[in-house]
Amino acid sequence: MDALAHDPVEGAAAPAHARPQLDLELINIRKRYGDFTAVDGVSLKVSKGQFVCLLGPSGCGKTTTLRCIAGLEEPDGGDVLIGGKEATRDPPWQRDIAMMFQDFALFPHMTVAKQVGFGLEMLKKPRAEIAQRVQHILKSFEIDGLADRKPASLSGGQRQRVALARAMITEPRILLLDEPIGALDYSLRETVMLELKLLQQRTGISFIWVTHDQNEAFSLGDLVVVMNHARIEQQGPPEEILQRPATAFVAGFVQGNNVFRGRVKEVLAGMLRIETPVGMFLVPWVAPPPMLGSEVSFSVRAEQLTDALSERHVNRLSAVCTAVEYFGAVRRHVFERSDGEVLKYDQFGAHAARIVPGQRTVLGWPAEAAVLHAGAGQ
Ligand code: ATP
């Protein structure tokens, strides 16, 4: 295994010297609990110093994947490579990783300084070195004033920094974080996220961050991995997931998409005519085109719709507005489609609303604004 790197997508093998420096590689990881499959063929490559977010709904297998990386679960199949070395059956302490949990799992009776130095004590580092490294990390996390305090007397944000300092003091290759800011007040989260991102960039440690919050994933991740039902649905940079959702699930999970399902009625040059329960729409295809008559799905982002129609807006739909909501500078109009699904139309800026609840409106979008999904109707 060590001598060969398998490409999970192509199924090809490359000699080790040709393999780019990866902090982590998962090759077709599978984990079952009795009859239940929690992780099903997960493959992932994490480059040096990457910030990776595992995103998905509750129960989709994010934590189990993380636990397989940490060595807290042994996969039933597949390989875990850390820094290019086979580590699938290594115990957690022999992997070049650290882990931070949502509840921070601080030791209640230990002072901040003591628990931050705990990892170095376990590694049997000299006492003077431990004291010096603890002092350094407490200072850089701006918690040196708390060195003698115990967790019970700390705020949520302070506890979070202590847990992070404890995890990072051993300078692991990879830091695994399971919903690390889930327990923080909403008002604190944005500041903490920014701090963590800067810290991650400064240290060059790869972060693998589990979350079900897409705002976290899209603002932090260099690579966002969307999971559903134990599998990876799509992985890529945030803008790719946002602009080109690969499946109906990803499009539906990401805020602001309108998802349509239908059947291919006509295959034109670069374009499909798709029949849906709410009308016929033109959607561009990327090779190879789906077969005539096949079931497909596509999505169009809420900000791509308009009620100021011109001949560009070849796709049109009449619907009744049910609500107008504000998200900061975005005004979202919610419509009910004739198939009972919701249609979202976003406008930016603070100009006066033109559409009010109860109003029937024709909305349109250009053909090229729609994205065809790879997975048929899923
Ligand atoms: P959440 O966001 O709610 O934490 P998750 O995506 O992290 O969810 P996992 O914790 O990985 O999901 O769990 C995936 C599935 O595996 C769930 O249905 C869970 O109930 C199941 N599972 C996890 N651990 C065990 C276990 N030890 N025994 C049996 N089933 C388990």
mmCIF file of C-alpha atoms and ligand atoms in Angstrom:
data_model
loop_
_atom_site.group_PDB
_atom_site.id
_atom_site.type_symbol
_atom_site.label_atom_id
_atom_site.label_comp_id
_atom_site.label_asym_id
_atom_site.label_seq_id
_atom_site.Cartn_x
_atom_site.Cartn_y
_atom_site.Cartn_z
ATOM 1 C CA MET A 1 0.000 0.000 0.000
ATOM 2 C CA ASP A 2 2.806 2.358 0.881
ATOM 3 C CA ALA A 3 4.488 1.988 -2.466
ATOM 4 C CA LEU A 4 1.429 2.785 -4.522
ATOM 5 C CA ALA A 5 -1.007 5.645 -4.558
ATOM 6 C CA HIS A 6 -4.440 4.713 -5.868
ATOM 7 C CA ASP A 7 -6.519 7.333 -7.537
ATOM 8 C CA PRO A 8 -10.047 6.716 -6.238
ATOM 9 C CA VAL A 9 -11.660 8.400 -9.221
ATOM 10 C CA GLU A 10 -9.663 6.905 -12.059
ATOM 11 C CA GLY A 11 -8.832 3.645 -10.290
ATOM 12 C CA ALA A 12 -5.280 4.110 -11.559
ATOM 13 C CA ALA A 13 -2.119 3.584 -9.522
ATOM 14 C CA ALA A 14 0.846 5.964 -9.491
ATOM 15 C CA PRO A 15 4.307 5.341 -8.043
ATOM 16 C CA ALA A 16 4.897 6.957 -4.634
ATOM 17 C CA HIS A 17 7.448 9.452 -5.993
ATOM 18 C CA ALA A 18 4.802 10.789 -8.438
ATOM 19 C CA ARG A 19 2.282 11.333 -5.627
ATOM 20 C CA PRO A 20 1.872 14.950 -4.605
ATOM 21 C CA GLN A 21 2.478 15.686 -0.936
ATOM 22 C CA LEU A 22 -0.816 14.894 0.758
ATOM 23 C CA ASP A 23 -1.549 15.313 4.453
ATOM 24 C CA LEU A 24 -4.380 12.815 4.257
ATOM 25 C CA GLU A 25 -5.799 10.356 1.811
ATOM 26 C CA LEU A 26 -8.917 8.260 2.341
ATOM 27 C CA ILE A 27 -9.351 5.465 -0.157
ATOM 28 C CA ASN A 28 -12.805 3.906 -0.368
ATOM 29 C CA ILE A 29 -13.478 3.921 3.405
ATOM 30 C CA ARG A 30 -16.412 1.797 4.560
ATOM 31 C CA LYS A 31 -17.835 1.461 8.074
ATOM 32 C CA ARG A 32 -20.857 -0.582 9.141
ATOM 33 C CA TYR A 33 -22.595 -0.886 12.486
ATOM 34 C CA GLY A 34 -24.452 -4.214 12.273
ATOM 35 C CA ASP A 35 -26.672 -3.944 9.183
ATOM 36 C CA PHE A 36 -26.346 -0.188 9.020
ATOM 37 C CA THR A 37 -23.766 1.411 6.724
ATOM 38 C CA ALA A 38 -22.520 4.654 8.285
ATOM 39 C CA VAL A 39 -19.734 5.368 5.753
ATOM 40 C CA ASP A 40 -19.932 3.932 2.255
ATOM 41 C CA GLY A 41 -16.949 4.242 -0.069
ATOM 42 C CA VAL A 42 -15.593 7.616 1.009
ATOM 43 C CA SER A 43 -12.475 8.761 -0.857
ATOM 44 C CA LEU A 44 -10.791 12.071 -0.170
ATOM 45 C CA LYS A 45 -7.425 13.758 -0.766
ATOM 46 C CA VAL A 46 -6.279 16.537 1.537
ATOM 47 C CA SER A 47 -3.298 18.591 0.374
ATOM 48 C CA LYS A 48 -0.777 20.105 2.752
ATOM 49 C CA GLY A 49 -2.292 22.776 4.950
ATOM 50 C CA GLN A 50 -5.783 22.545 3.463
ATOM 51 C CA PHE A 51 -8.928 23.568 5.330
ATOM 52 C CA VAL A 52 -11.500 20.877 4.609
ATOM 53 C CA CYS A 53 -15.121 21.031 5.764
ATOM 54 C CA LEU A 54 -17.232 17.879 5.912
ATOM 55 C CA LEU A 55 -20.763 19.181 5.473
ATOM 56 C CA GLY A 56 -24.057 17.334 5.546
ATOM 57 C CA PRO A 57 -27.274 16.669 7.408
ATOM 58 C CA SER A 58 -27.414 14.905 10.748
ATOM 59 C CA GLY A 59 -26.564 11.207 10.535
ATOM 60 C CA CYS A 60 -24.897 11.348 7.093
ATOM 61 C CA GLY A 61 -21.614 9.897 8.392
ATOM 62 C CA LYS A 62 -19.422 12.958 8.993
ATOM 63 C CA THR A 63 -18.381 12.087 12.543
ATOM 64 C CA THR A 64 -17.831 8.430 11.699
ATOM 65 C CA THR A 65 -15.523 9.478 8.840
ATOM 66 C CA LEU A 66 -13.644 11.739 11.251
ATOM 67 C CA ARG A 67 -13.372 8.929 13.803
ATOM 68 C CA CYS A 68 -11.913 6.624 11.135
ATOM 69 C CA ILE A 69 -9.284 9.282 10.382
ATOM 70 C CA ALA A 70 -8.556 9.668 14.092
ATOM 71 C CA GLY A 71 -8.226 5.929 14.672
ATOM 72 C CA LEU A 72 -11.177 5.890 17.082
ATOM 73 C CA GLU A 73 -12.999 3.564 14.663
ATOM 74 C CA GLU A 74 -11.472 0.893 12.477
ATOM 75 C CA PRO A 75 -12.967 0.944 8.976
ATOM 76 C CA ASP A 76 -14.366 -2.334 7.603
ATOM 77 C CA GLY A 77 -12.717 -1.555 4.293
ATOM 78 C CA GLY A 78 -10.478 0.987 2.621
ATOM 79 C CA ASP A 79 -7.292 2.760 3.609
ATOM 80 C CA VAL A 80 -6.295 5.814 5.615
ATOM 81 C CA LEU A 81 -2.977 7.367 4.615
ATOM 82 C CA ILE A 82 -1.517 10.129 6.777
ATOM 83 C CA GLY A 83 1.375 12.062 5.287
ATOM 84 C CA GLY A 84 1.581 9.398 2.568
ATOM 85 C CA LYS A 85 1.965 6.540 5.096
ATOM 86 C CA GLU A 86 -0.519 3.732 5.620
ATOM 87 C CA ALA A 87 -2.179 4.370 9.007
ATOM 88 C CA THR A 88 -5.484 2.472 8.771
ATOM 89 C CA ARG A 89 -4.773 0.249 11.745
ATOM 90 C CA ASP A 90 -2.517 2.571 13.744
ATOM 91 C CA PRO A 91 -3.804 3.581 17.206
ATOM 92 C CA PRO A 92 -4.774 7.263 17.575
ATOM 93 C CA TRP A 93 -1.595 8.221 19.435
ATOM 94 C CA GLN A 94 0.605 6.934 16.635
ATOM 95 C CA ARG A 95 -1.087 9.155 14.055
ATOM 96 C CA ASP A 96 0.168 12.645 13.436
ATOM 97 C CA ILE A 97 -3.192 14.154 14.338
ATOM 98 C CA ALA A 98 -5.064 15.906 17.143
ATOM 99 C CA MET A 99 -8.783 16.154 17.728
ATOM 100 C CA MET A 100 -11.077 18.786 19.150
ATOM 101 C CA PHE A 101 -14.629 17.955 20.161
ATOM 102 C CA GLN A 102 -17.756 20.105 20.309
ATOM 103 C CA ASP A 103 -17.941 19.952 24.106
ATOM 104 C CA PHE A 104 -14.162 20.628 24.220
ATOM 105 C CA ALA A 105 -13.713 17.692 26.647
ATOM 106 C CA LEU A 106 -11.540 19.745 29.020
ATOM 107 C CA PHE A 107 -10.307 18.089 32.220
ATOM 108 C CA PRO A 108 -12.371 19.817 34.942
ATOM 109 C CA HIS A 109 -9.760 19.633 37.713
ATOM 110 C CA MET A 110 -6.742 20.775 35.718
ATOM 111 C CA THR A 111 -5.608 24.356 35.333
ATOM 112 C CA VAL A 112 -5.464 25.838 31.866
ATOM 113 C CA ALA A 113 -1.652 25.664 31.770
ATOM 114 C CA LYS A 114 -1.650 22.036 32.905
ATOM 115 C CA GLN A 115 -4.148 20.846 30.346
ATOM 116 C CA VAL A 116 -2.597 22.732 27.494
ATOM 117 C CA GLY A 117 0.711 21.031 28.321
ATOM 118 C CA PHE A 118 -0.893 17.600 28.728
ATOM 119 C CA GLY A 119 -0.076 16.361 25.194
ATOM 120 C CA LEU A 120 3.594 17.245 25.628
ATOM 121 C CA GLU A 121 3.679 15.471 29.002
ATOM 122 C CA MET A 122 2.294 12.357 27.324
ATOM 123 C CA LEU A 123 5.117 12.640 24.800
ATOM 124 C CA LYS A 124 7.527 12.781 27.784
ATOM 125 C CA LYS A 125 9.011 16.126 26.766
ATOM 126 C CA PRO A 126 11.403 17.785 29.264
ATOM 127 C CA ARG A 127 9.673 19.911 31.870
ATOM 128 C CA ALA A 128 11.417 23.147 30.855
ATOM 129 C CA GLU A 129 10.426 22.675 27.209
ATOM 130 C CA ILE A 130 6.797 22.035 28.214
ATOM 131 C CA ALA A 131 6.679 25.208 30.321
ATOM 132 C CA GLN A 132 8.173 27.279 27.551
ATOM 133 C CA ARG A 133 5.872 25.909 24.811
ATOM 134 C CA VAL A 134 2.771 26.248 27.010
ATOM 135 C CA GLN A 135 3.607 29.847 27.772
ATOM 136 C CA HIS A 136 4.175 30.566 24.100
ATOM 137 C CA ILE A 137 0.901 29.061 22.908
ATOM 138 C CA LEU A 138 -1.147 30.646 25.729
ATOM 139 C CA LYS A 139 0.277 33.994 24.728
ATOM 140 C CA SER A 140 -0.427 33.557 21.044
ATOM 141 C CA PHE A 141 -4.024 32.507 21.828
ATOM 142 C CA GLU A 142 -4.290 35.500 24.205
ATOM 143 C CA ILE A 143 -5.214 33.318 27.168
ATOM 144 C CA ASP A 144 -1.945 33.670 29.150
ATOM 145 C CA GLY A 145 -3.883 35.567 31.815
ATOM 146 C CA LEU A 146 -5.971 32.431 32.418
ATOM 147 C CA ALA A 147 -3.080 30.009 33.004
ATOM 148 C CA ASP A 148 -4.042 29.205 36.617
ATOM 149 C CA ARG A 149 -7.808 29.063 36.114
ATOM 150 C CA LYS A 150 -9.903 25.893 35.870
ATOM 151 C CA PRO A 151 -12.459 25.280 33.079
ATOM 152 C CA ALA A 152 -15.538 25.984 35.236
ATOM 153 C CA SER A 153 -14.502 29.617 35.612
ATOM 154 C CA LEU A 154 -14.018 30.216 31.871
ATOM 155 C CA SER A 155 -16.446 31.566 29.286
ATOM 156 C CA GLY A 156 -17.437 29.468 26.265
ATOM 157 C CA GLY A 157 -15.054 31.371 24.002
ATOM 158 C CA GLN A 158 -12.180 31.007 26.465
ATOM 159 C CA ARG A 159 -12.821 27.278 26.871
ATOM 160 C CA GLN A 160 -12.775 26.955 23.112
ATOM 161 C CA ARG A 161 -9.346 28.593 22.898
ATOM 162 C CA VAL A 162 -7.982 26.379 25.674
ATOM 163 C CA ALA A 163 -9.222 23.271 23.860
ATOM 164 C CA LEU A 164 -7.675 24.491 20.649
ATOM 165 C CA ALA A 165 -4.359 25.327 22.308
ATOM 166 C CA ARG A 166 -4.330 21.868 23.916
ATOM 167 C CA ALA A 167 -4.964 20.233 20.540
ATOM 168 C CA MET A 168 -2.408 22.296 18.643
ATOM 169 C CA ILE A 169 0.527 22.370 21.058
ATOM 170 C CA THR A 170 1.924 19.090 19.733
ATOM 171 C CA GLU A 171 1.948 20.634 16.226
ATOM 172 C CA PRO A 172 0.069 17.789 14.563
ATOM 173 C CA ARG A 173 -0.017 17.389 10.805
ATOM 174 C CA ILE A 174 -3.827 17.348 10.894
ATOM 175 C CA LEU A 175 -6.346 18.777 13.339
ATOM 176 C CA LEU A 176 -9.757 17.112 13.371
ATOM 177 C CA LEU A 177 -12.568 19.311 14.648
ATOM 178 C CA ASP A 178 -16.092 17.987 15.282
ATOM 179 C CA GLU A 179 -18.580 20.882 15.310
ATOM 180 C CA PRO A 180 -15.990 22.938 17.211
ATOM 181 C CA ILE A 181 -18.041 26.108 17.490
ATOM 182 C CA GLY A 182 -21.475 24.510 17.755
ATOM 183 C CA ALA A 183 -21.575 25.191 21.497
ATOM 184 C CA LEU A 184 -20.659 28.872 21.203
ATOM 185 C CA ASP A 185 -23.098 31.780 21.294
ATOM 186 C CA TYR A 186 -24.165 32.813 17.841
ATOM 187 C CA SER A 187 -22.673 36.290 18.365
ATOM 188 C CA LEU A 188 -19.229 34.810 19.109
ATOM 189 C CA ARG A 189 -19.105 32.442 16.186
ATOM 190 C CA GLU A 190 -18.166 34.875 13.445
ATOM 191 C CA THR A 191 -15.179 36.251 15.393
ATOM 192 C CA VAL A 192 -14.027 32.779 16.380
ATOM 193 C CA MET A 193 -14.321 31.519 12.790
ATOM 194 C CA LEU A 194 -12.150 34.345 11.514
ATOM 195 C CA GLU A 195 -9.566 33.736 14.251
ATOM 196 C CA LEU A 196 -9.463 30.031 13.494
ATOM 197 C CA LYS A 197 -9.041 30.577 9.785
ATOM 198 C CA LEU A 198 -6.128 32.968 10.361
ATOM 199 C CA LEU A 199 -4.569 30.574 12.838
ATOM 200 C CA GLN A 200 -4.898 27.678 10.438
ATOM 201 C CA GLN A 201 -3.222 29.667 7.681
ATOM 202 C CA ARG A 202 -0.425 30.757 10.013
ATOM 203 C CA THR A 203 0.367 27.277 11.295
ATOM 204 C CA GLY A 204 -0.095 25.387 8.002
ATOM 205 C CA ILE A 205 -1.818 22.547 9.891
ATOM 206 C CA SER A 206 -4.541 20.848 7.822
ATOM 207 C CA PHE A 207 -7.961 21.252 9.429
ATOM 208 C CA ILE A 208 -10.759 18.757 8.891
ATOM 209 C CA TRP A 209 -13.848 20.428 10.238
ATOM 210 C CA VAL A 210 -17.185 18.646 10.610
ATOM 211 C CA THR A 211 -20.295 20.782 10.462
ATOM 212 C CA HIS A 212 -23.915 20.753 9.371
ATOM 213 C CA ASP A 213 -23.803 24.546 9.019
ATOM 214 C CA GLN A 214 -23.217 25.595 5.429
ATOM 215 C CA ASN A 215 -22.243 29.152 6.380
ATOM 216 C CA GLU A 216 -19.344 27.725 8.373
ATOM 217 C CA ALA A 217 -18.341 25.386 5.570
ATOM 218 C CA PHE A 218 -18.482 27.982 2.808
ATOM 219 C CA SER A 219 -16.707 30.721 4.728
ATOM 220 C CA LEU A 220 -13.926 28.489 6.108
ATOM 221 C CA GLY A 221 -13.272 25.613 3.742
ATOM 222 C CA ASP A 222 -10.790 25.570 0.871
ATOM 223 C CA LEU A 223 -12.430 22.254 0.099
ATOM 224 C CA VAL A 224 -16.063 21.525 0.968
ATOM 225 C CA VAL A 225 -17.133 17.889 1.039
ATOM 226 C CA VAL A 226 -20.909 17.426 0.969
ATOM 227 C CA MET A 227 -22.073 14.095 2.401
ATOM 228 C CA ASN A 228 -25.481 12.414 2.295
ATOM 229 C CA HIS A 229 -26.498 8.895 3.360
ATOM 230 C CA ALA A 230 -22.936 7.765 4.131
ATOM 231 C CA ARG A 231 -21.522 8.908 0.772
ATOM 232 C CA ILE A 232 -19.834 11.956 -0.694
ATOM 233 C CA GLU A 233 -22.248 13.705 -3.064
ATOM 234 C CA GLN A 234 -19.800 16.378 -4.188
ATOM 235 C CA GLN A 235 -16.443 17.808 -3.182
ATOM 236 C CA GLY A 236 -14.819 20.993 -4.421
ATOM 237 C CA PRO A 237 -14.025 24.611 -3.604
ATOM 238 C CA PRO A 238 -16.982 26.528 -2.093
ATOM 239 C CA GLU A 239 -17.699 28.484 -5.271
ATOM 240 C CA GLU A 240 -17.951 25.291 -7.300
ATOM 241 C CA ILE A 241 -20.455 23.747 -4.870
ATOM 242 C CA LEU A 242 -22.442 26.977 -4.857
ATOM 243 C CA GLN A 243 -22.362 27.599 -8.596
ATOM 244 C CA ARG A 244 -22.395 24.063 -9.966
ATOM 245 C CA PRO A 245 -24.197 21.701 -7.582
ATOM 246 C CA ALA A 246 -23.625 18.195 -8.933
ATOM 247 C CA THR A 247 -26.814 16.601 -7.654
ATOM 248 C CA ALA A 248 -30.340 17.608 -6.706
ATOM 249 C CA PHE A 249 -29.456 16.816 -3.086
ATOM 250 C CA VAL A 250 -26.543 19.272 -3.049
ATOM 251 C CA ALA A 251 -28.624 21.926 -4.821
ATOM 252 C CA GLY A 252 -31.452 21.460 -2.322
ATOM 253 C CA PHE A 253 -29.111 21.440 0.676
ATOM 254 C CA VAL A 254 -27.308 24.628 -0.328
ATOM 255 C CA GLN A 255 -29.346 27.712 0.471
ATOM 256 C CA GLY A 256 -30.848 29.704 -2.368
ATOM 257 C CA ASN A 257 -31.277 27.041 -5.052
ATOM 258 C CA ASN A 258 -34.519 26.247 -6.830
ATOM 259 C CA VAL A 259 -34.580 22.585 -7.823
ATOM 260 C CA PHE A 260 -36.649 21.184 -10.696
ATOM 261 C CA ARG A 261 -37.167 17.582 -11.761
ATOM 262 C CA GLY A 262 -38.385 16.492 -15.171
ATOM 263 C CA ARG A 263 -37.877 14.515 -18.359
ATOM 264 C CA VAL A 264 -35.769 15.323 -21.412
ATOM 265 C CA LYS A 265 -38.171 16.199 -24.256
ATOM 266 C CA GLU A 266 -35.636 17.413 -26.789
ATOM 267 C CA VAL A 267 -31.840 17.414 -27.146
ATOM 268 C CA LEU A 268 -30.718 20.542 -28.995
ATOM 269 C CA ALA A 269 -27.233 21.909 -29.715
ATOM 270 C CA GLY A 270 -25.800 22.426 -26.227
ATOM 271 C CA MET A 271 -29.284 22.700 -24.750
ATOM 272 C CA LEU A 272 -32.025 20.437 -23.420
ATOM 273 C CA ARG A 273 -35.718 21.078 -23.412
ATOM 274 C CA ILE A 274 -36.964 19.612 -20.142
ATOM 275 C CA GLU A 275 -40.592 18.982 -19.294
ATOM 276 C CA THR A 276 -41.442 19.420 -15.602
ATOM 277 C CA PRO A 277 -44.738 19.477 -13.700
ATOM 278 C CA VAL A 278 -44.526 23.300 -13.719
ATOM 279 C CA GLY A 279 -43.584 23.888 -17.354
ATOM 280 C CA MET A 280 -41.032 23.367 -20.090
ATOM 281 C CA PHE A 281 -37.519 24.800 -19.583
ATOM 282 C CA LEU A 282 -34.303 25.170 -21.528
ATOM 283 C CA VAL A 283 -31.193 23.974 -19.676
ATOM 284 C CA PRO A 284 -27.632 23.746 -21.030
ATOM 285 C CA TRP A 285 -25.991 20.313 -21.011
ATOM 286 C CA VAL A 286 -22.355 19.436 -20.589
ATOM 287 C CA ALA A 287 -21.101 16.363 -22.426
ATOM 288 C CA PRO A 288 -22.347 13.737 -22.632
ATOM 289 C CA PRO A 289 -25.975 14.858 -22.988
ATOM 290 C CA PRO A 290 -28.623 12.799 -21.203
ATOM 291 C CA MET A 291 -30.774 10.499 -23.345
ATOM 292 C CA LEU A 292 -34.054 11.643 -24.741
ATOM 293 C CA GLY A 293 -36.821 10.713 -22.304
ATOM 294 C CA SER A 294 -34.485 10.287 -19.325
ATOM 295 C CA GLU A 295 -35.282 11.718 -15.912
ATOM 296 C CA VAL A 296 -33.101 14.662 -14.949
ATOM 297 C CA SER A 297 -32.965 17.468 -12.426
ATOM 298 C CA PHE A 298 -31.585 20.969 -12.603
ATOM 299 C CA SER A 299 -31.388 24.026 -10.393
ATOM 300 C CA VAL A 300 -31.336 27.775 -10.720
ATOM 301 C CA ARG A 301 -30.162 30.119 -7.989
ATOM 302 C CA ALA A 302 -32.673 32.496 -6.404
ATOM 303 C CA GLU A 303 -30.655 35.556 -7.424
ATOM 304 C CA GLN A 304 -30.724 34.488 -11.091
ATOM 305 C CA LEU A 305 -34.490 34.974 -11.277
ATOM 306 C CA THR A 306 -36.100 38.265 -12.224
ATOM 307 C CA ASP A 307 -39.538 39.771 -12.589
ATOM 308 C CA ALA A 308 -38.159 42.446 -14.976
ATOM 309 C CA LEU A 309 -38.369 40.207 -18.011
ATOM 310 C CA SER A 310 -36.646 40.632 -21.355
ATOM 311 C CA GLU A 311 -36.188 38.250 -24.291
ATOM 312 C CA ARG A 312 -33.076 36.775 -22.564
ATOM 313 C CA HIS A 313 -35.347 35.256 -19.940
ATOM 314 C CA VAL A 314 -36.511 32.317 -22.004
ATOM 315 C CA ASN A 315 -37.519 30.245 -18.985
ATOM 316 C CA ARG A 316 -40.668 31.587 -17.351
ATOM 317 C CA LEU A 317 -42.925 30.553 -14.545
ATOM 318 C CA SER A 318 -46.043 32.078 -13.032
ATOM 319 C CA ALA A 319 -46.414 31.735 -9.237
ATOM 320 C CA VAL A 320 -48.054 33.376 -6.247
ATOM 321 C CA CYS A 321 -45.881 35.156 -3.675
ATOM 322 C CA THR A 322 -46.479 33.788 -0.176
ATOM 323 C CA ALA A 323 -43.912 35.749 1.846
ATOM 324 C CA VAL A 324 -41.180 38.365 1.669
ATOM 325 C CA GLU A 325 -38.223 37.866 4.035
ATOM 326 C CA TYR A 326 -35.107 39.916 4.690
ATOM 327 C CA PHE A 327 -31.612 38.493 5.251
ATOM 328 C CA GLY A 328 -29.430 41.555 5.736
ATOM 329 C CA ALA A 329 -29.308 43.293 2.364
ATOM 330 C CA VAL A 330 -31.070 40.420 0.597
ATOM 331 C CA ARG A 331 -34.804 40.450 0.109
ATOM 332 C CA ARG A 332 -36.139 36.955 -0.497
ATOM 333 C CA HIS A 333 -39.523 36.471 -2.137
ATOM 334 C CA VAL A 334 -41.004 33.082 -1.460
ATOM 335 C CA PHE A 335 -43.459 31.748 -4.048
ATOM 336 C CA GLU A 336 -45.564 28.638 -4.182
ATOM 337 C CA ARG A 337 -45.124 26.712 -7.409
ATOM 338 C CA SER A 338 -48.109 24.913 -8.929
ATOM 339 C CA ASP A 339 -46.519 21.568 -7.909
ATOM 340 C CA GLY A 340 -46.540 22.674 -4.276
ATOM 341 C CA GLU A 341 -42.775 23.264 -4.112
ATOM 342 C CA VAL A 342 -41.269 26.557 -3.019
ATOM 343 C CA LEU A 343 -39.686 28.973 -5.484
ATOM 344 C CA LYS A 344 -37.223 31.547 -4.131
ATOM 345 C CA TYR A 345 -36.405 34.844 -5.792
ATOM 346 C CA ASP A 346 -33.706 37.069 -4.210
ATOM 347 C CA GLN A 347 -33.118 40.754 -4.784
ATOM 348 C CA PHE A 348 -30.155 42.695 -3.416
ATOM 349 C CA GLY A 349 -30.201 46.276 -2.199
ATOM 350 C CA ALA A 350 -32.636 48.330 -0.221
ATOM 351 C CA HIS A 351 -34.969 49.575 -2.956
ATOM 352 C CA ALA A 352 -38.712 49.359 -2.352
ATOM 353 C CA ALA A 353 -40.401 45.979 -2.724
ATOM 354 C CA ARG A 354 -42.296 45.541 -5.982
ATOM 355 C CA ILE A 355 -43.878 42.233 -5.096
ATOM 356 C CA VAL A 356 -46.109 41.678 -2.106
ATOM 357 C CA PRO A 357 -47.580 38.493 -0.618
ATOM 358 C CA GLY A 358 -50.670 37.326 -2.481
ATOM 359 C CA GLN A 359 -49.465 38.728 -5.791
ATOM 360 C CA ARG A 360 -49.214 36.447 -8.842
ATOM 361 C CA THR A 361 -46.010 37.168 -10.750
ATOM 362 C CA VAL A 362 -44.227 35.842 -13.813
ATOM 363 C CA LEU A 363 -40.575 35.148 -13.043
ATOM 364 C CA GLY A 364 -37.930 34.279 -15.584
ATOM 365 C CA TRP A 365 -34.272 33.345 -16.011
ATOM 366 C CA PRO A 366 -31.884 32.923 -18.938
ATOM 367 C CA ALA A 367 -31.219 29.352 -20.110
ATOM 368 C CA GLU A 368 -27.527 29.560 -19.145
ATOM 369 C CA ALA A 369 -28.427 30.363 -15.503
ATOM 370 C CA ALA A 370 -29.686 26.803 -14.964
ATOM 371 C CA VAL A 371 -27.358 23.975 -13.893
ATOM 372 C CA LEU A 372 -28.041 20.411 -14.959
ATOM 373 C CA HIS A 373 -27.265 17.839 -12.238
ATOM 374 C CA ALA A 374 -25.352 14.663 -12.815
ATOM 375 C CA GLY A 375 -27.521 12.371 -10.658
ATOM 376 C CA ALA A 376 -30.858 11.727 -12.340
ATOM 377 C CA GLY A 377 -33.609 13.200 -10.227
ATOM 378 C CA GLN A 378 -31.836 12.399 -6.970
HETATM 379 P P1 ATP B 1 -24.449 14.529 13.326
HETATM 380 O O1 ATP B 1 -24.302 15.774 12.501
HETATM 381 O O2 ATP B 1 -25.839 14.347 13.862
HETATM 382 O O3 ATP B 1 -23.384 14.346 14.361
HETATM 383 P P2 ATP B 1 -23.059 12.708 11.512
HETATM 384 O O4 ATP B 1 -23.180 13.045 10.064
HETATM 385 O O5 ATP B 1 -21.813 13.079 12.190
HETATM 386 O O6 ATP B 1 -24.327 13.285 12.283
HETATM 387 P P3 ATP B 1 -22.482 10.024 12.355
HETATM 388 O O7 ATP B 1 -22.327 10.354 13.799
HETATM 389 O O8 ATP B 1 -21.273 9.723 11.584
HETATM 390 O O9 ATP B 1 -23.328 11.145 11.607
HETATM 391 O O10 ATP B 1 -23.478 8.796 12.262
HETATM 392 C C1 ATP B 1 -23.823 8.208 11.024
HETATM 393 C C2 ATP B 1 -24.857 7.136 11.285
HETATM 394 O O11 ATP B 1 -24.242 6.046 11.969
HETATM 395 C C3 ATP B 1 -26.006 7.597 12.172
HETATM 396 O O12 ATP B 1 -27.210 7.069 11.678
HETATM 397 C C4 ATP B 1 -25.664 7.030 13.533
HETATM 398 O O13 ATP B 1 -26.841 6.742 14.263
HETATM 399 C C5 ATP B 1 -24.927 5.752 13.166
HETATM 400 N N1 ATP B 1 -23.923 5.397 14.196
HETATM 401 C C6 ATP B 1 -22.881 6.153 14.569
HETATM 402 N N2 ATP B 1 -22.173 5.523 15.542
HETATM 403 C C7 ATP B 1 -22.805 4.352 15.780
HETATM 404 C C8 ATP B 1 -22.565 3.245 16.666
HETATM 405 N N3 ATP B 1 -21.527 3.235 17.487
HETATM 406 N N4 ATP B 1 -23.439 2.208 16.617
HETATM 407 C C9 ATP B 1 -24.492 2.202 15.760
HETATM 408 N N5 ATP B 1 -24.767 3.212 14.896
HETATM 409 C C10 ATP B 1 -23.941 4.275 14.908
#
